[in-house]
């Protein structure tokens, strides 16, 4: 469900980015009257696209990883290393992206920050920091819980059919 929602949002942002940049090029070179707000809108959409894409990659475990330390290790060591990576992602996203993002939003709200071209509150741009941080934290927490459940479940539990912890 969350993957589908993120895929849809990312697809919408990519489509919007293509339309916005195409309109910017068309209005500048064909109409000789460049649009004033499309450049800023494209930058905003790109920021949202990157951060939502990062959250999606964390959920799919396709984010950038340095596996040099675990490459020659046993499966058991790699699983524990992946747990460590998930814990680090969880800590980073909760502290930097969620906590720091909300502090940034409060700071922007108190200064009444407005975007120059679109005259839009800057909270709309930076709201993606805690949102994507919460998404990444949710994915990391799910991965940690899955590791712990499968690590400490009883051996015969998985073969009992529907309704087990793996379902």
Short mmCIF file of C-alpha atoms in Angstrom, two decimals:
data_model
loop_
_atom_site.label_atom_id
_atom_site.label_comp_id
_atom_site.label_asym_id
_atom_site.label_seq_id
_atom_site.Cartn_x
_atom_site.Cartn_y
_atom_site.Cartn_z
CA UNK A 1 0.00 0.00 0.00
CA UNK A 2 2.71 2.47 1.01
CA UNK A 3 4.86 1.40 -1.95
CA UNK A 4 1.95 2.03 -4.32
CA UNK A 5 1.28 5.44 -2.79
CA UNK A 6 4.94 6.42 -3.12
CA UNK A 7 5.13 5.11 -6.69
CA UNK A 8 2.08 7.17 -7.61
CA UNK A 9 3.47 10.31 -5.97
CA UNK A 10 6.85 9.84 -7.66
CA UNK A 11 5.21 9.24 -11.04
CA UNK A 12 3.08 12.35 -10.55
CA UNK A 13 6.14 14.42 -9.66
CA UNK A 14 8.11 13.15 -12.66
CA UNK A 15 5.16 13.92 -14.94
CA UNK A 16 4.72 17.36 -13.38
CA UNK A 17 8.43 18.04 -13.71
CA UNK A 18 8.41 17.10 -17.40
CA UNK A 19 5.36 19.27 -18.08
CA UNK A 20 6.76 22.21 -16.10
CA UNK A 21 10.19 22.15 -17.74
CA UNK A 22 8.65 21.62 -21.19
CA UNK A 23 6.40 24.64 -20.66
CA UNK A 24 9.41 26.68 -19.51
CA UNK A 25 11.34 25.80 -22.68
CA UNK A 26 8.31 26.37 -24.90
CA UNK A 27 7.44 29.74 -23.36
CA UNK A 28 11.06 30.92 -23.46
CA UNK A 29 12.06 29.87 -26.98
CA UNK A 30 8.78 29.68 -28.91
CA UNK A 31 6.67 32.39 -27.26
CA UNK A 32 9.68 34.57 -26.34
CA UNK A 33 7.99 35.24 -23.01
CA UNK A 34 9.49 33.03 -20.30
CA UNK A 35 7.26 31.88 -17.49
CA UNK A 36 8.40 33.38 -14.19
CA UNK A 37 7.35 30.65 -11.80
CA UNK A 38 8.11 27.41 -13.64
CA UNK A 39 11.80 27.42 -12.72
CA UNK A 40 11.00 27.63 -9.02
CA UNK A 41 8.18 25.09 -9.30
CA UNK A 42 10.54 22.66 -11.06
CA UNK A 43 13.10 23.06 -8.26
CA UNK A 44 10.45 22.42 -5.62
CA UNK A 45 9.20 19.32 -7.44
CA UNK A 46 12.77 18.04 -7.84
CA UNK A 47 13.41 18.34 -4.09
CA UNK A 48 10.19 16.44 -3.35
CA UNK A 49 11.01 13.85 -6.02
CA UNK A 50 14.48 13.17 -4.63
CA UNK A 51 13.33 12.82 -1.02
CA UNK A 52 10.31 10.65 -1.83
CA UNK A 53 12.51 8.60 -4.15
CA UNK A 54 15.00 8.13 -1.32
CA UNK A 55 12.21 6.91 0.97
CA UNK A 56 11.04 4.49 -1.73
CA UNK A 57 14.60 3.18 -2.15
CA UNK A 58 14.93 2.61 1.59
CA UNK A 59 11.70 0.61 1.48
CA UNK A 60 12.92 -1.49 -1.44
CA UNK A 61 16.40 -1.89 0.06
CA UNK A 62 17.85 -0.46 -3.13
CA UNK A 63 19.50 2.53 -1.50
CA UNK A 64 23.20 3.15 -1.80
CA UNK A 65 25.00 0.70 0.45
CA UNK A 66 28.62 0.05 1.23
CA UNK A 67 28.77 -3.71 1.46
CA UNK A 68 32.55 -4.04 1.46
CA UNK A 69 32.54 -5.02 5.14
CA UNK A 70 29.88 -7.69 4.77
CA UNK A 71 30.75 -8.97 1.29
CA UNK A 72 32.94 -11.90 2.33
CA UNK A 73 30.93 -12.67 5.46
CA UNK A 74 28.48 -15.42 6.21
CA UNK A 75 24.75 -14.90 5.78
CA UNK A 76 24.35 -14.56 9.54
CA UNK A 77 26.93 -11.74 9.72
CA UNK A 78 25.33 -9.98 6.73
CA UNK A 79 21.92 -10.14 8.40
CA UNK A 80 23.32 -8.53 11.56
CA UNK A 81 25.14 -5.94 9.45
CA UNK A 82 21.86 -5.16 7.66
CA UNK A 83 20.23 -4.73 11.06
CA UNK A 84 22.97 -2.26 11.99
CA UNK A 85 22.40 -0.35 8.74
CA UNK A 86 18.64 -0.24 9.41
CA UNK A 87 19.28 1.07 12.92
CA UNK A 88 21.58 3.78 11.56
CA UNK A 89 19.00 4.78 8.94
CA UNK A 90 16.32 4.88 11.64
CA UNK A 91 18.45 7.03 13.91
CA UNK A 92 19.45 9.42 11.13
CA UNK A 93 15.95 9.84 9.77
CA UNK A 94 14.36 10.36 13.18
CA UNK A 95 16.97 12.81 14.45
CA UNK A 96 18.05 14.71 11.34
CA UNK A 97 15.09 14.52 8.98
CA UNK A 98 12.11 14.34 11.35
CA UNK A 99 13.31 16.30 14.38
CA UNK A 100 15.49 18.67 12.35
CA UNK A 101 12.81 19.00 9.68
CA UNK A 102 10.16 20.02 12.21
CA UNK A 103 12.59 22.51 13.78
CA UNK A 104 13.28 23.93 10.32
CA UNK A 105 9.55 24.21 9.62
CA UNK A 106 9.04 26.05 12.92
CA UNK A 107 11.88 28.42 12.08
CA UNK A 108 10.50 29.12 8.61
CA UNK A 109 6.98 29.61 10.00
CA UNK A 110 8.23 32.14 12.55
CA UNK A 111 10.07 34.10 9.86
CA UNK A 112 7.15 33.96 7.39
CA UNK A 113 9.38 32.66 4.57
CA UNK A 114 7.86 33.09 1.13
CA UNK A 115 9.22 31.77 -2.16
CA UNK A 116 10.30 34.63 -4.44
CA UNK A 117 8.60 33.70 -7.74
CA UNK A 118 5.44 31.87 -6.68
CA UNK A 119 4.88 33.76 -3.41
CA UNK A 120 4.19 30.43 -1.71
CA UNK A 121 5.03 29.72 1.95
CA UNK A 122 8.36 27.89 2.12
CA UNK A 123 6.85 25.43 4.59
CA UNK A 124 5.33 23.68 1.57
CA UNK A 125 8.78 23.00 0.18
CA UNK A 126 10.46 21.92 3.42
CA UNK A 127 7.53 19.90 4.75
CA UNK A 128 8.90 16.99 2.72
CA UNK A 129 11.86 16.61 5.11
CA UNK A 130 9.89 15.24 8.08
CA UNK A 131 7.44 13.45 5.78
CA UNK A 132 10.16 11.53 3.93
CA UNK A 133 11.99 11.01 7.22
CA UNK A 134 8.89 9.41 8.73
CA UNK A 135 8.50 7.21 5.66
CA UNK A 136 12.14 6.08 5.86
CA UNK A 137 11.78 5.49 9.60
CA UNK A 138 8.67 3.40 9.00
CA UNK A 139 10.44 1.29 6.38
CA UNK A 140 13.49 0.85 8.64
CA UNK A 141 11.32 -0.07 11.61
CA UNK A 142 9.47 -2.64 9.51
CA UNK A 143 12.77 -4.12 8.38
CA UNK A 144 14.07 -4.26 11.96
CA UNK A 145 10.87 -5.89 13.20
CA UNK A 146 10.96 -8.43 10.37
CA UNK A 147 14.55 -9.31 11.25
CA UNK A 148 13.76 -9.70 14.93
CA UNK A 149 10.60 -11.74 14.34
CA UNK A 150 12.28 -14.12 11.89
CA UNK A 151 15.40 -14.32 14.05
CA UNK A 152 13.62 -15.30 17.23
CA UNK A 153 10.61 -17.26 16.00
CA UNK A 154 10.25 -20.91 16.89
CA UNK A 155 11.60 -23.27 14.18
CA UNK A 156 8.31 -25.13 13.59
CA UNK A 157 6.17 -21.99 13.51
CA UNK A 158 6.83 -21.17 9.84
CA UNK A 159 5.53 -24.56 8.66
CA UNK A 160 2.15 -24.34 10.41
CA UNK A 161 0.41 -22.71 7.47
CA UNK A 162 -1.56 -19.43 7.26
CA UNK A 163 -1.76 -17.22 10.28
CA UNK A 164 1.88 -17.48 11.29
CA UNK A 165 4.22 -14.59 11.93
CA UNK A 166 5.46 -14.64 8.32
CA UNK A 167 2.00 -14.03 6.81
#
